[in-house]
XYZ file of C-alpha atoms in Angstrom:
454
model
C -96.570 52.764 54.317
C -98.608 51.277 56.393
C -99.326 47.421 57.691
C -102.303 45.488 59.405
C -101.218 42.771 60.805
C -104.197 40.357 61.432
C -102.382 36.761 62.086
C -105.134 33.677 62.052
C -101.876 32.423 63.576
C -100.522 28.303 64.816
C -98.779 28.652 67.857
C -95.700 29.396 65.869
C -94.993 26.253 64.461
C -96.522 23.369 62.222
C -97.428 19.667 62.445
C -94.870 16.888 62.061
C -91.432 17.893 61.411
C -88.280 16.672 63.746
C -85.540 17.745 65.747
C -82.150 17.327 64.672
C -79.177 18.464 66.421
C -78.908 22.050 65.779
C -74.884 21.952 65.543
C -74.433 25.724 64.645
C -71.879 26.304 67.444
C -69.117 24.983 64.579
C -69.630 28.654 62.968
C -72.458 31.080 64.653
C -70.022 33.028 66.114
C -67.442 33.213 63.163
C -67.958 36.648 61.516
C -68.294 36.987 57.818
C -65.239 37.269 56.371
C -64.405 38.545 52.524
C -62.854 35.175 50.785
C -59.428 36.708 48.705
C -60.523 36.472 45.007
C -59.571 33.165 43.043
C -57.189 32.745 40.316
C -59.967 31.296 38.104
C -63.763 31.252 38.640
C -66.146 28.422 36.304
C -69.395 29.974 36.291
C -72.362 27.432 35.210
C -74.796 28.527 32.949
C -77.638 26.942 35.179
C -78.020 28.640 38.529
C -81.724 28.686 38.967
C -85.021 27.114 38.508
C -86.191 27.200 35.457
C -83.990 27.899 32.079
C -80.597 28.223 32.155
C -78.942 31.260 31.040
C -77.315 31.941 27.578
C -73.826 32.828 27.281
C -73.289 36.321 25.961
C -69.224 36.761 26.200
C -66.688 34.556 23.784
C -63.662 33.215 24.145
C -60.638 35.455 24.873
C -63.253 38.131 26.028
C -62.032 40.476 28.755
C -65.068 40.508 31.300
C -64.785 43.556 33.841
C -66.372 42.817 37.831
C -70.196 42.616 38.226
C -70.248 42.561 34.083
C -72.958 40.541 32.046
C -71.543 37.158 30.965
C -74.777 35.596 30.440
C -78.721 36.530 29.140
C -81.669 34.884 30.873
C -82.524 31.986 28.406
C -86.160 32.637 29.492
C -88.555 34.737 31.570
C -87.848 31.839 34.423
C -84.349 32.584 34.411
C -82.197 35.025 35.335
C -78.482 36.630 33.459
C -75.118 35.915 35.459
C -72.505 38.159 36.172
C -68.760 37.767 36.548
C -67.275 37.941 40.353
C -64.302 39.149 38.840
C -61.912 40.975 36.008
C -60.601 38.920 33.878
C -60.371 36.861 30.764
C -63.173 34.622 29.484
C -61.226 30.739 28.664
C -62.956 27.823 26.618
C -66.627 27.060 27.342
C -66.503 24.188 29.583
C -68.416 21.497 31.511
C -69.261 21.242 34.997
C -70.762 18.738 37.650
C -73.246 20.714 39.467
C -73.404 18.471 43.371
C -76.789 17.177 42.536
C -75.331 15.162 39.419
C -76.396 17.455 36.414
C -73.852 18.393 33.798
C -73.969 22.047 32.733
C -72.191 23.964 30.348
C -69.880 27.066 32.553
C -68.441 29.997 31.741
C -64.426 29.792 32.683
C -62.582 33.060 33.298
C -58.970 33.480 34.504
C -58.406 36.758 36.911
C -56.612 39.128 35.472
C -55.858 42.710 37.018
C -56.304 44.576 40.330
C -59.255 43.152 41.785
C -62.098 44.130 44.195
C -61.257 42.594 47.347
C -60.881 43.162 50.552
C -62.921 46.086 52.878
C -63.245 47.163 49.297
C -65.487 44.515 48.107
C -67.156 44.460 51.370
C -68.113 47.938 51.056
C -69.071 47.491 47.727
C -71.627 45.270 48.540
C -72.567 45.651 52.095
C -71.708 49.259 52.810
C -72.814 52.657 52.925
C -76.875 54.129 53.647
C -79.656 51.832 53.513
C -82.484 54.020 53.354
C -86.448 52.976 54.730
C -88.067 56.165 53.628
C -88.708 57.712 50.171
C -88.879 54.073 48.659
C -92.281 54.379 47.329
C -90.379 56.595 44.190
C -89.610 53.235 42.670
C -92.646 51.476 40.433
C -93.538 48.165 40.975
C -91.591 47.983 37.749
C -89.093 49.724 38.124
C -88.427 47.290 41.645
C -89.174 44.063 39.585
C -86.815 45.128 36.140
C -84.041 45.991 38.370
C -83.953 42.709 40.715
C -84.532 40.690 37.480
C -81.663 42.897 35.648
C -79.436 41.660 38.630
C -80.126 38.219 38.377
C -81.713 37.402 41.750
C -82.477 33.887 42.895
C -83.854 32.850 45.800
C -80.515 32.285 48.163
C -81.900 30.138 50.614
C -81.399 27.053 48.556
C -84.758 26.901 45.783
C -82.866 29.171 43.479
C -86.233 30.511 41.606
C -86.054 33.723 40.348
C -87.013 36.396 42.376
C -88.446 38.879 39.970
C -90.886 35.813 38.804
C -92.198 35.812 42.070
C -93.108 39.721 42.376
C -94.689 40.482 38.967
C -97.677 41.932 40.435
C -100.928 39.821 39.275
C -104.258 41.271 40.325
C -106.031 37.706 39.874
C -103.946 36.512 43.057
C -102.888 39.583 44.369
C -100.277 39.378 47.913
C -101.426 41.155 51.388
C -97.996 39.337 53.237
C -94.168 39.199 52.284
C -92.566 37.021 54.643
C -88.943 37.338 54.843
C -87.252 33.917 55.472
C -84.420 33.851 58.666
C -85.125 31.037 60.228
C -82.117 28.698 58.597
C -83.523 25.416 60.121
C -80.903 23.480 58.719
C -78.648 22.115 61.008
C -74.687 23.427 60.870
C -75.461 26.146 58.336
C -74.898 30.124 59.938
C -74.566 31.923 56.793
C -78.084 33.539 57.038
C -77.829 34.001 60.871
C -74.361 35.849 60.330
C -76.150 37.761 58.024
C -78.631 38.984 60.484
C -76.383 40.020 62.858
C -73.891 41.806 61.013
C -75.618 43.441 57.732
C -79.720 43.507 59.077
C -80.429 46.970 56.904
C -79.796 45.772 53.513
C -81.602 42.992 54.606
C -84.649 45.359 56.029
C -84.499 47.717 53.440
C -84.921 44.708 51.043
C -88.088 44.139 52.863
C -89.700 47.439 52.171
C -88.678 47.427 48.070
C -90.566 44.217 47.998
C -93.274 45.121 50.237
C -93.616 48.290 47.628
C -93.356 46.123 44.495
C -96.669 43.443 46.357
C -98.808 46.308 47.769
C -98.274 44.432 50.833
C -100.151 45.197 54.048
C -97.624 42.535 56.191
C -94.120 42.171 55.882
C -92.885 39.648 58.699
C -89.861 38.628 59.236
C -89.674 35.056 60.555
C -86.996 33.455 62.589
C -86.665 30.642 65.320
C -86.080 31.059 68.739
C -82.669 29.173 68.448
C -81.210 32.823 67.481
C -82.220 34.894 70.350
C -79.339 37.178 69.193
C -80.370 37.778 65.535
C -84.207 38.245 67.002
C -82.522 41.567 68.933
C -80.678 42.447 66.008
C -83.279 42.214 63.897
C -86.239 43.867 66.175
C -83.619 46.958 66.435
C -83.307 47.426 62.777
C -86.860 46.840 62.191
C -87.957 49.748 64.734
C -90.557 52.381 63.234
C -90.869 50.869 59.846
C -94.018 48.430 60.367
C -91.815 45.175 59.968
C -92.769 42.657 62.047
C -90.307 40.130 63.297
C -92.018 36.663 64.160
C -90.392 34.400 66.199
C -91.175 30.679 65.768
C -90.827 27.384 67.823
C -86.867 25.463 66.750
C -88.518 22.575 64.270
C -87.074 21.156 61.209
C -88.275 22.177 58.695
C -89.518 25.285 59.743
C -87.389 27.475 57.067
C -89.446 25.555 54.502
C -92.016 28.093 52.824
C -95.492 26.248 53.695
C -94.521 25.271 56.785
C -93.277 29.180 57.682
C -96.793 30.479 55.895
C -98.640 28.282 58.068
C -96.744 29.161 61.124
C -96.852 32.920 60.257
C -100.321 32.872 58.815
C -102.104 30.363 59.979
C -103.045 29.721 55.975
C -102.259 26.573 54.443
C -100.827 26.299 51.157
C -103.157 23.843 49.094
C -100.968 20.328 47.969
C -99.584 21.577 44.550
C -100.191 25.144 45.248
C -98.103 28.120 45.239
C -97.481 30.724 48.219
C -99.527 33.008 46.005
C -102.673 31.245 46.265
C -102.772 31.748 50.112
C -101.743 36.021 49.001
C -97.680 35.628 50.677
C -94.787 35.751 48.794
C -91.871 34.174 50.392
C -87.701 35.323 49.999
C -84.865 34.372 52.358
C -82.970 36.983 54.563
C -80.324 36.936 51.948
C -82.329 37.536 49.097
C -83.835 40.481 50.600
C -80.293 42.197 51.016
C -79.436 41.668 47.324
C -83.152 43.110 45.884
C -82.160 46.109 48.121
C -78.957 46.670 46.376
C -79.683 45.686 43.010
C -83.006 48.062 43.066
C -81.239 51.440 44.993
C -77.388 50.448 43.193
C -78.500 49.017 39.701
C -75.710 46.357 41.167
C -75.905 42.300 40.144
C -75.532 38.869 42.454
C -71.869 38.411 41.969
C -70.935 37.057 45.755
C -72.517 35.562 48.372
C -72.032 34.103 51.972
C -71.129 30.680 52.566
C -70.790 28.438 55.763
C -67.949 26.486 55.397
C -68.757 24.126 58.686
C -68.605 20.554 60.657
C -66.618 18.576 62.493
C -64.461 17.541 59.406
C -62.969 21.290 58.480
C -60.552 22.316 60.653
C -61.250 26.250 61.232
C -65.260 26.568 60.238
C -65.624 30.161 59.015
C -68.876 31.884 57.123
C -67.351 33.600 53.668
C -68.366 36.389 51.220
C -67.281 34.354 48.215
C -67.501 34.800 44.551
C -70.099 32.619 42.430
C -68.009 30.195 40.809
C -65.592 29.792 42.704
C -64.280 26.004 43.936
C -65.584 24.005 46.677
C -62.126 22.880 47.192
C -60.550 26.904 47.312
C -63.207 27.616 50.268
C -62.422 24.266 51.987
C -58.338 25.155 51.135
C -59.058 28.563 52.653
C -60.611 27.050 55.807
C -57.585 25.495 56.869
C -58.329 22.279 54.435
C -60.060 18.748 55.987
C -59.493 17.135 59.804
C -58.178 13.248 59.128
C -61.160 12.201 60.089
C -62.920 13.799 57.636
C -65.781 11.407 55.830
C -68.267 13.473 53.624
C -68.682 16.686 52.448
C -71.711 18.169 51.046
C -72.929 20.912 49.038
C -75.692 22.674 51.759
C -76.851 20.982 55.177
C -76.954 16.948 55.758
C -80.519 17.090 55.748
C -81.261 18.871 51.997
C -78.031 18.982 50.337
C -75.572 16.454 48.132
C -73.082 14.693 48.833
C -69.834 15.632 46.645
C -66.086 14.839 45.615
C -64.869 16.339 43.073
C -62.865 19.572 44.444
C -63.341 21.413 41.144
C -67.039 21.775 41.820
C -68.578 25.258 41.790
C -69.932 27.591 43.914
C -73.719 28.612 42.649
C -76.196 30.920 43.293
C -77.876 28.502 45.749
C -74.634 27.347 47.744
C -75.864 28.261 51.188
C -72.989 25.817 52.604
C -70.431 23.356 52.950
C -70.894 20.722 55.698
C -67.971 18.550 56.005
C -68.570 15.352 58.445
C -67.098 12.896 60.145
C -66.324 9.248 60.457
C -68.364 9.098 63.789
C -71.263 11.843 61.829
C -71.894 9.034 59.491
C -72.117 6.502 62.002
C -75.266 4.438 61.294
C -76.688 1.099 61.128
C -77.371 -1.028 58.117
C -80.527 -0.880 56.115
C -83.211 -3.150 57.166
C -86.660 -3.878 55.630
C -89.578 -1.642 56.838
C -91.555 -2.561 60.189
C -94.184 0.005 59.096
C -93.775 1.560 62.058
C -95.230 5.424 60.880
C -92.449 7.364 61.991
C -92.230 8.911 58.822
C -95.811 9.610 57.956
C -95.588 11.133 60.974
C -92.828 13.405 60.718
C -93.414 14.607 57.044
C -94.560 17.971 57.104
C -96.443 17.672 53.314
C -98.823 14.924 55.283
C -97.353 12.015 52.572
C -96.733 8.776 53.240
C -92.811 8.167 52.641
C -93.220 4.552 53.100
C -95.315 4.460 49.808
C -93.083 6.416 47.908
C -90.195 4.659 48.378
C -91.910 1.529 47.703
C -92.900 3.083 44.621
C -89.522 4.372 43.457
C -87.711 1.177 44.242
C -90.292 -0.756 41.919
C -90.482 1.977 39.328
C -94.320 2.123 39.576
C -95.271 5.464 37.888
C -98.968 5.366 38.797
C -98.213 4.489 42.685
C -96.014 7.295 42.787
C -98.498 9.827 41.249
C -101.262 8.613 43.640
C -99.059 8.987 46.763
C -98.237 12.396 45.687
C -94.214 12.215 44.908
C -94.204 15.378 43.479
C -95.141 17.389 46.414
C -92.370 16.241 48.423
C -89.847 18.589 48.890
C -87.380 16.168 49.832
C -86.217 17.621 53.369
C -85.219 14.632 54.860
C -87.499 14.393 57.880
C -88.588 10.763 56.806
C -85.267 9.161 56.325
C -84.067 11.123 59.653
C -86.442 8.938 61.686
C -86.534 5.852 60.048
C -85.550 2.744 62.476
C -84.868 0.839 59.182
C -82.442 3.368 57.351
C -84.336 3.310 54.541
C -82.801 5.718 52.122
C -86.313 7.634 51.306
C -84.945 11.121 49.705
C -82.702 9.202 47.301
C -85.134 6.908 46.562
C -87.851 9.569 46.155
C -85.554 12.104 44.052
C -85.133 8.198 41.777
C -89.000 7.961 41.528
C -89.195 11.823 40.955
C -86.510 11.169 37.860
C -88.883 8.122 36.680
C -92.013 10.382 36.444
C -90.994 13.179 35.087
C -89.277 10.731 32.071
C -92.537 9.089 31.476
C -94.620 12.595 31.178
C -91.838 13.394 28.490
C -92.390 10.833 26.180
């Protein structure tokens, strides 16, 4: 196969964004290490964009590792598979971090169980081959990564195979692979890099094959000098090309990367597709390449557990399903001066306290901080200063849709455009006031979408 590239091209970066401290010292260097397998995994039946899934095991059920427990309950939506042997208990409930109640899937380990170098192997291990790929259909690629139950990993959690069904109306010349990890503390997808790259590569090709592509890039910043080596090695002879961007939050988001890659902007409601690239994370990439060559499903996945407020930060292959609290427990537990912890990066993820919560699909992290973290002044009315317009990388005006949101007004909040924000956090980073913008926005989000319902 072989690839033009032909970059329009923005001096590896985009406009706005900010800097936050990086922090990744807490865990870069910590290899990947396999988590021992839980007593009891609760598996929620809503893991991705879209539908959730359907169970399709009963009660008292013995489940075998990597077997179906649950059917897509849509075509935007993928089955889930158990992380481990076992029996299935009484359909449950679960708090997902982001506040949603979801129906799980509880199962008790029961049996010798894949662990270990074992599991390691299993899923990392052995031949990743970059020739001879074009056997597979475009298909055959897409059936097998939705078969698996692929999300996107980095976070987003839409289902991959949606993404790659090929459609000659908007038809994709680019696949850029997603390694830049832009969120401060979180390593998982750097470890990755360094440690596995040729699933990760390989992953690459089966979805350049399933586009047609002409490009396949593989984007990361120059904050990882190491995983740009890594990653330019394993890439050799194959017509990947590994772009290396300028350190900006948030330059892991997809429109910012496509317009850093590309040079093509993604229109204000639009999809990747419309600009011809389809976007996946590193991670991703390494599970399409085994669930296309292996017929194998998402079962694990690594995990920063990271910050000031864990006392030995590691980065873990861990089971779906398993408990916040069993990683945190497994990372030596919480530092006294531990003050928050939260499901993904400060910047994107939620705040959470209940121990019991989950593992998903799109757990990139943990991010436990401190006392002195959260150290911040109080809230104060807005000076209208611009700092946020400014650093928003959709071009809104944060200002307005908080204003919005705290008075509820539907139509202000439609004409400012609160749906396109992907609620990074850049605004309330530099706000002088403290102004609580993502909250507020994800409140006036919650108010819009209930008024188009009824």
């Amino acid at each position: 196969m072989a690839f033009n590239f032909k970059f329009l091209g923005s001096g590896g970066t985009f406009p706005h964004g900010v800097h936050p401290p990086e922090r990744k010292t807490f865990a870069e260097n910590a290899a990947i290490e396999v988590m021992p397998p839980p007593e009891r995994v609760m598996i929620p039946l809503l893991q991705n964009v879209g539908a959730p899934s359907k169970p399709a095991v009963k009660t008292k059920a013995t489940v075998a590792f990597g077997e179906k427990i649950a059917d897509a309950g849509a075509f935007v939506s993928v089955p889930i598979h158990s992380p481990v042997g076992g029996k299935v208990m009484k359909m449950g409930t679960i708090t997902l971090p982001n506040g949603r109640h979801v129906p799980a899937v509880p199962i008790k380990a029961e049996g010798e169980q894949v662990s270990g170098r074992a599991l390691w192997d299993e899923i990392f291990g052995g031949e990743w081959p970059r020739e001879g790929l074009d056997r597979y259909t475009q298909k055959e690629i897409v059936d097998a990564i939705q078969k698996a139950g692929v999300v996107g990993l980095g976070g987003a959690t839409f289902p991959t195979h949606v993404k790659y069904v090929p459609n000659d109306e908007k038809p994709i010349d680019t696949v850029l692979i997603n390694g830049c990890e832009c969120e401060p503390y979180l390593t998982s997808d750097y470890r990755m890099m360094i440690e596995v790259p040729e699933p990760i590569i390989t992953g690459a090709l089966l979805l350049g094959q399933v586009t047609r592509a002409r490009n396949i890039i593989i984007g990361i910043e120059d904050n990882k000098p190491n995983a740009i080596e890594v990653m330019r090695k394993a890439a050799g002879g194959t017509g990947i090309k590994i772009a290396v961007f300028r350190t900006k939050y948030p330059q892991g988001s997809e429109k910012q990367l496509i317009l850093a890659a590309t040079g093509r902007k993604v229109p204000l409601g639009g999809l990747p597709l419309d600009v011809g690239v389809a976007v996946s994370n590193i991670s991703t990439a390494a599970v399409v390449a085994r669930a296309v060559l292996r017929g194998k499903p998402l079962t694990h996945r690594v995990i920063s557990v990271t910050g000031a407020g864990i006392r030995t930060p590691k980065n873990l292959l861990a089971p779906i399903g398993v408990s916040m609290g069993d990683l945190i427990d497994y990372c030596g537990g919480l530092t006294r001066d531990a003050a928050r912890i939260v499901a993904g990066g400060p910047m994107m993820g939620f705040a959470f306290s209940d121990m019991a919560t989950p593992v998903t699909k799109g757990t990139s992290g943990i991010t436990v901080l401190t006392h002195g973290d959260l150290k911040r002044e109080v809230e104060t009315n807005c000076v209208r200063c611009g700092r946020c317009v400014d650093a928003c990388p959709m071009n809104l005006v944060p200002s307005k849709l908080a204003l919005a949101s705290r008075k509820k007004d539907i139509d202000l909040a439609q004409l400012y455009n609160i749906m396109a924000c992907f609620e990074c956090g850049s605004c309330a980073y530099i706000c002088p006031a403290q102004i609580p913008i993502v909250q507020l926005v994800r409140t006036g989000k919650a108010v819009v979408i209930g008024a188009s319902k009824k």
